[in-house]
Amino acid sequence: QVQLVESGGGLVQAGGSLRLSCAASGRTFSSDTMGWFRQALGKEREFVGYIMWSGMTYYADSVKGRFTISRDSGKNTVYLQMNSLKPEDTAVYYCAGRISGGFGSSPGQYNYWGQGTQVTVSS
């Protein structure tokens, strides 16, 4: 059974940085596309970005230039580096895996999910 565990969330002031980690067990995701999503209170789950097995990344316009996704296949871990954080980045952040690889910006395109980690940005 695949398990994803996110960590690194917390409270940060606007303009600050956080790095989220997503560690996988039960599956080697070296060929999977790994995505990050977020869900603010009362809102739908929103695409943040993904990284493909090749290392290619793609980001939502709202985070482009501020967030960076990377992966360490040896550690079976994906990272989300978040810089220049804004109060509107406040949400629960989830990582997810897409077994078939390829592009994926919709939650329905992902097969397995972590439990989420809270990020709160104060103004």
Short mmCIF file of C-alpha atoms in Angstrom, two decimals:
data_model
loop_
_atom_site.label_atom_id
_atom_site.label_comp_id
_atom_site.label_asym_id
_atom_site.label_seq_id
_atom_site.Cartn_x
_atom_site.Cartn_y
_atom_site.Cartn_z
CA GLN A 1 0.00 0.00 0.00
CA VAL A 2 1.33 3.39 -0.99
CA GLN A 3 1.66 5.96 1.74
CA LEU A 4 2.65 9.60 1.35
CA VAL A 5 3.56 11.65 4.39
CA GLU A 6 3.90 15.41 4.13
CA SER A 7 5.85 17.47 6.63
CA GLY A 8 7.29 20.94 7.00
CA GLY A 9 4.14 22.99 7.31
CA GLY A 10 3.69 25.67 9.91
CA LEU A 11 3.15 29.34 10.59
CA VAL A 12 5.27 31.89 8.75
CA GLN A 13 5.11 35.63 8.19
CA ALA A 14 4.39 37.07 4.78
CA GLY A 15 7.55 37.19 2.71
CA GLY A 16 8.98 34.17 4.47
CA SER A 17 9.82 30.70 3.23
CA LEU A 18 8.93 27.12 4.00
CA ARG A 19 9.99 23.80 2.51
CA LEU A 20 7.50 20.96 2.48
CA SER A 21 8.56 17.36 2.14
CA CYS A 22 6.58 14.40 0.89
CA ALA A 23 8.03 11.00 1.69
CA ALA A 24 6.69 7.89 0.01
CA SER A 25 6.62 4.34 1.24
CA GLY A 26 5.23 1.21 -0.32
CA ARG A 27 6.07 2.35 -3.83
CA THR A 28 9.03 3.73 -5.71
CA PHE A 29 7.65 6.76 -7.50
CA SER A 30 10.60 7.35 -9.81
CA SER A 31 8.38 7.01 -12.88
CA ASP A 32 5.32 8.73 -11.42
CA THR A 33 4.35 12.34 -11.82
CA MET A 34 4.25 13.88 -8.36
CA GLY A 35 1.96 16.82 -7.81
CA TRP A 36 1.29 19.35 -5.11
CA PHE A 37 -2.16 20.72 -4.43
CA ARG A 38 -3.60 22.97 -1.77
CA GLN A 39 -6.99 23.58 -0.25
CA ALA A 40 -7.93 26.70 1.62
CA LEU A 41 -10.81 26.66 4.09
CA GLY A 42 -14.10 26.63 2.25
CA LYS A 43 -12.50 26.37 -1.18
CA GLU A 44 -11.88 23.61 -3.67
CA ARG A 45 -8.59 21.80 -3.93
CA GLU A 46 -6.25 23.80 -6.16
CA PHE A 47 -3.34 22.73 -8.33
CA VAL A 48 0.05 24.09 -7.28
CA GLY A 49 2.52 22.24 -9.51
CA TYR A 50 4.00 18.91 -10.51
CA ILE A 51 7.27 17.26 -11.34
CA MET A 52 7.56 14.49 -13.91
CA TRP A 53 9.97 11.56 -13.81
CA SER A 54 12.22 13.46 -16.20
CA GLY A 55 12.50 16.34 -13.76
CA MET A 56 10.33 18.64 -15.84
CA THR A 57 8.16 20.88 -13.70
CA TYR A 58 5.01 22.89 -14.24
CA TYR A 59 3.40 25.44 -11.94
CA ALA A 60 0.17 27.27 -11.48
CA ASP A 61 0.42 30.94 -12.41
CA SER A 62 -0.31 31.93 -8.82
CA VAL A 63 2.93 30.36 -7.57
CA LYS A 64 5.20 30.56 -10.60
CA GLY A 65 8.51 32.16 -9.74
CA ARG A 66 7.96 31.70 -6.00
CA PHE A 67 7.56 27.93 -5.57
CA THR A 68 9.93 25.19 -6.71
CA ILE A 69 9.31 21.45 -6.81
CA SER A 70 12.16 18.98 -6.69
CA ARG A 71 12.55 15.28 -6.10
CA ASP A 72 15.15 12.98 -4.60
CA SER A 73 14.46 9.55 -6.06
CA GLY A 74 17.06 7.96 -3.80
CA LYS A 75 15.10 9.11 -0.77
CA ASN A 76 11.73 8.62 -2.45
CA THR A 77 10.90 12.17 -1.43
CA VAL A 78 9.46 15.19 -3.21
CA TYR A 79 9.92 18.75 -2.00
CA LEU A 80 8.02 22.00 -2.37
CA GLN A 81 10.16 25.05 -1.68
CA MET A 82 7.94 28.05 -1.07
CA ASN A 83 9.44 31.54 -1.08
CA SER A 84 7.94 35.01 -0.85
CA LEU A 85 4.88 33.57 0.84
CA LYS A 86 1.65 35.55 0.87
CA PRO A 87 -1.39 35.31 3.17
CA GLU A 88 -3.35 33.90 0.23
CA ASP A 89 -1.00 30.90 0.20
CA THR A 90 -2.57 29.78 3.47
CA ALA A 91 -4.01 26.30 2.96
CA VAL A 92 -3.57 22.62 3.63
CA TYR A 93 -0.97 21.36 1.17
CA TYR A 94 -1.18 17.87 -0.27
CA CYS A 95 1.20 15.84 -2.35
CA ALA A 96 -0.12 13.23 -4.75
CA GLY A 97 1.15 10.64 -7.20
CA ARG A 98 0.05 9.91 -10.75
CA ILE A 99 0.99 6.34 -11.62
CA SER A 100 0.77 6.75 -15.37
CA GLY A 101 3.14 9.70 -15.36
CA GLY A 102 2.49 12.44 -17.87
CA PHE A 103 0.85 15.77 -17.29
CA GLY A 104 -1.65 16.28 -14.51
CA SER A 105 -3.14 19.45 -13.08
CA SER A 106 -6.45 18.05 -11.90
CA PRO A 107 -6.93 16.17 -8.60
CA GLY A 108 -8.81 13.42 -10.41
CA GLN A 109 -5.70 12.58 -12.42
CA TYR A 110 -3.80 11.45 -9.32
CA ASN A 111 -4.01 7.99 -7.83
CA TYR A 112 -2.66 8.34 -4.30
CA TRP A 113 -2.52 11.18 -1.78
CA GLY A 114 -0.90 12.27 1.43
CA GLN A 115 -2.83 13.47 4.46
CA GLY A 116 -1.84 17.11 4.03
CA THR A 117 0.11 19.64 6.05
CA GLN A 118 -1.13 23.06 7.15
CA VAL A 119 0.63 26.20 5.96
CA THR A 120 -0.44 29.47 7.50
CA VAL A 121 0.97 32.79 6.32
CA SER A 122 0.35 35.78 8.56
CA SER A 123 0.22 39.32 7.27
#
